[in-house]
Amino acid sequence: MNKKSVAKQQRIENILLSLKKMDYLTRRQIQTIHNLGGDRNANRILNDMNEYLQSFRHGMELVYYLSKTGRERVKCEVIRKKTPNIQHFLLRNQLWIYLKCPSPWKNEVKIKASDTTIICDAVFYQGDTPIFVEVDCSQSMAINKKKIERYCKIRELTEQDFILAWVTELESRRSRLNALCAGLKTRVFTLNEIK
């Protein structure tokens, strides 16, 4: 195998591993993560990978996820399909990209302290401080309030310092989330801010 085909295979592998880690990515997100250059080049690369990928349209963009062949190639056991909750995944993944792809970043992590449990949308660390990520896709503030109360309880039980990072679609929800999180170290990102 010549250098060019080794590089091509490595790029395919890297894109598939990103999809394994993040579940769903838009063409633009893949293009950014893997430095695929312009739109035409990114589309050509992804079209060449069609045996490994499934896609569907979300708004004006194509969203990609692993096909059966793609899952087999990168040993991914999680089967993804087209979902109405796609905006939730894409918003979380856009935050990951905006934060310069922090590693380690884990999705859907269970946090437990005594009898209080919560599954955060993602977690990563700044030094020794965990940053728990929550995605607010226009869900009711009552649901967000209950989640925040559980985070407060976990902090109380563990006496561990953490940061709660929210990502939301609407600027109007920033102040409401900040108010609900009074007493917690919080950062609220909006979609326009992280695009």
mmCIF file of C-alpha atoms in Angstrom:
data_model
loop_
_atom_site.group_PDB
_atom_site.id
_atom_site.type_symbol
_atom_site.label_atom_id
_atom_site.label_comp_id
_atom_site.label_asym_id
_atom_site.label_seq_id
_atom_site.Cartn_x
_atom_site.Cartn_y
_atom_site.Cartn_z
ATOM 1 C CA MET A 1 0.000 0.000 0.000
ATOM 2 C CA ASN A 2 1.435 3.392 -0.954
ATOM 3 C CA LYS A 3 1.563 6.396 1.393
ATOM 4 C CA LYS A 4 -1.497 7.992 -0.185
ATOM 5 C CA SER A 5 -3.729 4.960 0.348
ATOM 6 C CA VAL A 6 -2.440 4.463 3.907
ATOM 7 C CA ALA A 7 -3.331 8.115 4.648
ATOM 8 C CA LYS A 8 -6.774 7.635 3.057
ATOM 9 C CA GLN A 9 -7.474 4.508 5.138
ATOM 10 C CA GLN A 10 -6.344 6.320 8.292
ATOM 11 C CA ARG A 11 -8.670 9.243 7.519
ATOM 12 C CA ILE A 12 -11.594 6.824 7.009
ATOM 13 C CA GLU A 13 -10.767 5.114 10.310
ATOM 14 C CA ASN A 14 -10.556 8.472 12.141
ATOM 15 C CA ILE A 15 -13.928 9.643 10.801
ATOM 16 C CA LEU A 16 -15.550 6.331 11.775
ATOM 17 C CA LEU A 17 -14.032 6.555 15.273
ATOM 18 C CA SER A 18 -15.448 10.091 15.648
ATOM 19 C CA LEU A 19 -18.895 8.772 14.749
ATOM 20 C CA LYS A 20 -18.456 5.888 17.195
ATOM 21 C CA LYS A 21 -17.639 8.382 19.966
ATOM 22 C CA MET A 22 -20.216 11.084 19.123
ATOM 23 C CA ASP A 23 -23.068 8.957 17.603
ATOM 24 C CA TYR A 24 -24.166 11.493 14.956
ATOM 25 C CA LEU A 25 -22.284 14.282 13.175
ATOM 26 C CA THR A 26 -23.240 16.688 10.403
ATOM 27 C CA ARG A 27 -21.062 17.041 7.334
ATOM 28 C CA ARG A 28 -19.909 20.427 8.620
ATOM 29 C CA GLN A 29 -18.952 18.928 12.007
ATOM 30 C CA ILE A 30 -16.961 16.095 10.361
ATOM 31 C CA GLN A 31 -15.342 18.647 8.043
ATOM 32 C CA THR A 32 -14.234 20.743 11.063
ATOM 33 C CA ILE A 33 -13.002 17.855 13.227
ATOM 34 C CA HIS A 34 -11.005 16.203 10.428
ATOM 35 C CA ASN A 35 -9.863 19.288 8.478
ATOM 36 C CA LEU A 36 -11.502 18.128 5.244
ATOM 37 C CA GLY A 37 -11.169 21.487 3.501
ATOM 38 C CA GLY A 38 -14.024 22.862 1.406
ATOM 39 C CA ASP A 39 -17.578 21.545 1.091
ATOM 40 C CA ARG A 40 -16.947 19.770 -2.250
ATOM 41 C CA ASN A 41 -13.927 17.912 -0.869
ATOM 42 C CA ALA A 42 -15.795 16.928 2.320
ATOM 43 C CA ASN A 43 -18.788 15.694 0.291
ATOM 44 C CA ARG A 44 -16.485 13.668 -1.999
ATOM 45 C CA ILE A 45 -14.723 12.023 0.972
ATOM 46 C CA LEU A 46 -18.008 11.161 2.698
ATOM 47 C CA ASN A 47 -19.534 9.857 -0.564
ATOM 48 C CA ASP A 48 -16.485 7.591 -0.985
ATOM 49 C CA MET A 49 -17.225 6.203 2.505
ATOM 50 C CA ASN A 50 -20.888 5.387 1.790
ATOM 51 C CA GLU A 51 -20.495 1.663 2.627
ATOM 52 C CA TYR A 52 -19.582 2.661 6.211
ATOM 53 C CA LEU A 53 -22.142 5.430 6.698
ATOM 54 C CA GLN A 54 -25.860 6.050 6.911
ATOM 55 C CA SER A 55 -27.269 9.559 6.623
ATOM 56 C CA PHE A 56 -30.462 11.560 6.753
ATOM 57 C CA ARG A 57 -31.363 15.178 6.185
ATOM 58 C CA HIS A 58 -31.895 17.463 9.186
ATOM 59 C CA GLY A 59 -32.878 20.938 8.062
ATOM 60 C CA MET A 60 -30.342 21.933 5.423
ATOM 61 C CA GLU A 61 -27.652 19.454 6.480
ATOM 62 C CA LEU A 62 -26.924 15.777 6.139
ATOM 63 C CA VAL A 63 -26.379 13.959 9.421
ATOM 64 C CA TYR A 64 -24.136 10.879 9.375
ATOM 65 C CA TYR A 65 -23.974 7.801 11.593
ATOM 66 C CA LEU A 66 -22.365 4.375 11.306
ATOM 67 C CA SER A 67 -23.838 1.672 9.070
ATOM 68 C CA LYS A 68 -23.537 -2.010 10.003
ATOM 69 C CA THR A 69 -20.278 -2.222 8.004
ATOM 70 C CA GLY A 70 -18.976 0.951 9.664
ATOM 71 C CA ARG A 71 -19.823 -0.400 13.140
ATOM 72 C CA GLU A 72 -18.042 -3.671 12.346
ATOM 73 C CA ARG A 73 -14.924 -1.851 11.114
ATOM 74 C CA VAL A 74 -14.499 0.153 14.360
ATOM 75 C CA LYS A 75 -16.038 -2.465 16.690
ATOM 76 C CA CYS A 76 -18.982 -0.293 17.730
ATOM 77 C CA GLU A 77 -21.787 -2.153 19.495
ATOM 78 C CA VAL A 78 -24.229 0.774 19.712
ATOM 79 C CA ILE A 79 -26.739 0.752 16.864
ATOM 80 C CA ARG A 80 -27.974 4.210 15.882
ATOM 81 C CA LYS A 81 -30.920 4.998 13.627
ATOM 82 C CA LYS A 82 -32.618 8.149 12.386
ATOM 83 C CA THR A 83 -34.059 9.856 15.468
ATOM 84 C CA PRO A 84 -36.380 12.776 16.173
ATOM 85 C CA ASN A 85 -34.000 13.750 19.051
ATOM 86 C CA ILE A 86 -31.154 14.519 16.636
ATOM 87 C CA GLN A 87 -30.883 18.183 17.655
ATOM 88 C CA HIS A 88 -29.958 17.060 21.188
ATOM 89 C CA PHE A 89 -26.988 15.028 19.886
ATOM 90 C CA LEU A 90 -25.869 17.710 17.424
ATOM 91 C CA LEU A 91 -25.977 20.466 20.048
ATOM 92 C CA ARG A 92 -23.899 18.398 22.483
ATOM 93 C CA ASN A 93 -21.411 17.534 19.724
ATOM 94 C CA GLN A 94 -21.163 21.169 18.613
ATOM 95 C CA LEU A 95 -20.184 22.110 22.176
ATOM 96 C CA TRP A 96 -17.477 19.408 22.103
ATOM 97 C CA ILE A 97 -16.089 20.896 18.871
ATOM 98 C CA TYR A 98 -16.344 24.473 20.219
ATOM 99 C CA LEU A 99 -14.379 23.457 23.338
ATOM 100 C CA LYS A 100 -11.619 22.077 21.036
ATOM 101 C CA CYS A 101 -12.604 18.396 21.416
ATOM 102 C CA PRO A 102 -11.569 17.891 25.062
ATOM 103 C CA SER A 103 -10.316 14.443 25.902
ATOM 104 C CA PRO A 104 -11.451 12.430 27.735
ATOM 105 C CA TRP A 105 -15.057 13.305 26.908
ATOM 106 C CA LYS A 106 -17.697 10.700 27.734
ATOM 107 C CA ASN A 107 -21.340 10.813 26.707
ATOM 108 C CA GLU A 108 -24.296 9.700 28.825
ATOM 109 C CA VAL A 109 -22.499 9.170 32.141
ATOM 110 C CA LYS A 110 -24.302 8.063 35.298
ATOM 111 C CA ILE A 111 -23.446 10.069 38.412
ATOM 112 C CA LYS A 112 -24.471 8.554 41.731
ATOM 113 C CA ALA A 113 -24.211 9.745 45.310
ATOM 114 C CA SER A 114 -26.095 7.825 47.996
ATOM 115 C CA ASP A 115 -29.699 7.591 46.718
ATOM 116 C CA THR A 116 -29.368 10.386 44.132
ATOM 117 C CA THR A 117 -28.616 9.467 40.524
ATOM 118 C CA ILE A 118 -28.446 11.533 37.377
ATOM 119 C CA ILE A 119 -27.314 10.750 33.848
ATOM 120 C CA CYS A 120 -25.496 13.744 32.430
ATOM 121 C CA ASP A 121 -25.338 14.257 28.670
ATOM 122 C CA ALA A 122 -21.524 14.325 28.797
ATOM 123 C CA VAL A 123 -18.617 14.784 31.193
ATOM 124 C CA PHE A 124 -15.046 15.990 30.765
ATOM 125 C CA TYR A 125 -12.418 17.433 33.099
ATOM 126 C CA GLN A 126 -10.561 20.691 33.550
ATOM 127 C CA GLY A 127 -7.628 19.560 35.641
ATOM 128 C CA ASP A 128 -9.288 17.546 38.433
ATOM 129 C CA THR A 129 -12.626 19.351 38.163
ATOM 130 C CA PRO A 130 -15.420 17.453 36.409
ATOM 131 C CA ILE A 131 -17.552 19.453 34.013
ATOM 132 C CA PHE A 132 -20.997 17.942 33.598
ATOM 133 C CA VAL A 133 -22.725 18.867 30.330
ATOM 134 C CA GLU A 134 -26.482 19.205 30.001
ATOM 135 C CA VAL A 135 -28.277 19.896 26.722
ATOM 136 C CA ASP A 136 -31.419 22.022 26.821
ATOM 137 C CA CYS A 137 -33.368 21.480 23.606
ATOM 138 C CA SER A 138 -36.450 23.492 24.545
ATOM 139 C CA GLN A 139 -37.445 21.023 27.252
ATOM 140 C CA SER A 140 -39.578 22.388 30.050
ATOM 141 C CA MET A 141 -37.843 24.449 32.708
ATOM 142 C CA ALA A 142 -39.577 22.229 35.303
ATOM 143 C CA ILE A 143 -37.527 19.262 34.023
ATOM 144 C CA ASN A 144 -34.349 21.370 34.071
ATOM 145 C CA LYS A 145 -35.163 22.527 37.627
ATOM 146 C CA LYS A 146 -35.491 18.909 38.847
ATOM 147 C CA LYS A 147 -32.155 18.035 37.221
ATOM 148 C CA ILE A 148 -30.461 21.034 38.829
ATOM 149 C CA GLU A 149 -31.882 20.062 42.237
ATOM 150 C CA ARG A 150 -30.273 16.617 41.823
ATOM 151 C CA TYR A 151 -26.924 18.227 40.961
ATOM 152 C CA CYS A 152 -27.204 20.363 44.114
ATOM 153 C CA LYS A 153 -27.938 17.221 46.151
ATOM 154 C CA ILE A 154 -24.948 15.406 44.614
ATOM 155 C CA ARG A 155 -22.665 18.328 45.436
ATOM 156 C CA GLU A 156 -24.013 18.369 48.988
ATOM 157 C CA LEU A 157 -23.506 14.603 49.424
ATOM 158 C CA THR A 158 -20.064 14.368 47.834
ATOM 159 C CA GLU A 159 -18.718 17.822 48.717
ATOM 160 C CA GLN A 160 -17.018 17.611 45.332
ATOM 161 C CA ASP A 161 -16.433 20.716 43.275
ATOM 162 C CA PHE A 162 -17.774 20.546 39.704
ATOM 163 C CA ILE A 163 -18.971 22.840 36.943
ATOM 164 C CA LEU A 164 -22.359 22.424 35.302
ATOM 165 C CA ALA A 165 -22.204 23.437 31.628
ATOM 166 C CA TRP A 166 -25.467 23.948 29.780
ATOM 167 C CA VAL A 167 -25.858 24.256 26.038
ATOM 168 C CA THR A 168 -29.152 25.659 24.793
ATOM 169 C CA GLU A 169 -30.590 26.762 21.463
ATOM 170 C CA LEU A 170 -32.090 30.027 22.641
ATOM 171 C CA GLU A 171 -30.447 33.085 24.164
ATOM 172 C CA SER A 172 -33.669 33.746 26.107
ATOM 173 C CA ARG A 173 -33.118 30.552 28.136
ATOM 174 C CA ARG A 174 -29.617 31.544 29.310
ATOM 175 C CA SER A 175 -30.789 33.826 32.147
ATOM 176 C CA ARG A 176 -33.435 31.322 33.298
ATOM 177 C CA LEU A 177 -30.868 28.508 33.467
ATOM 178 C CA ASN A 178 -28.373 30.757 35.286
ATOM 179 C CA ALA A 179 -31.079 31.729 37.810
ATOM 180 C CA LEU A 180 -32.055 28.086 38.423
ATOM 181 C CA CYS A 181 -28.385 27.166 38.930
ATOM 182 C CA ALA A 182 -27.766 29.830 41.614
ATOM 183 C CA GLY A 183 -25.230 28.387 44.065
ATOM 184 C CA LEU A 184 -23.648 26.045 41.491
ATOM 185 C CA LYS A 185 -20.644 26.860 39.334
ATOM 186 C CA THR A 186 -22.334 27.153 35.957
ATOM 187 C CA ARG A 187 -21.601 28.115 32.382
ATOM 188 C CA VAL A 188 -24.388 28.440 29.803
ATOM 189 C CA PHE A 189 -23.532 28.284 26.098
ATOM 190 C CA THR A 190 -25.971 29.124 23.315
ATOM 191 C CA LEU A 191 -26.050 27.661 19.815
ATOM 192 C CA ASN A 192 -25.188 31.012 18.193
ATOM 193 C CA GLU A 193 -22.165 31.324 20.471
ATOM 194 C CA ILE A 194 -20.711 27.903 19.616
ATOM 195 C CA LYS A 195 -21.468 27.636 15.865
#
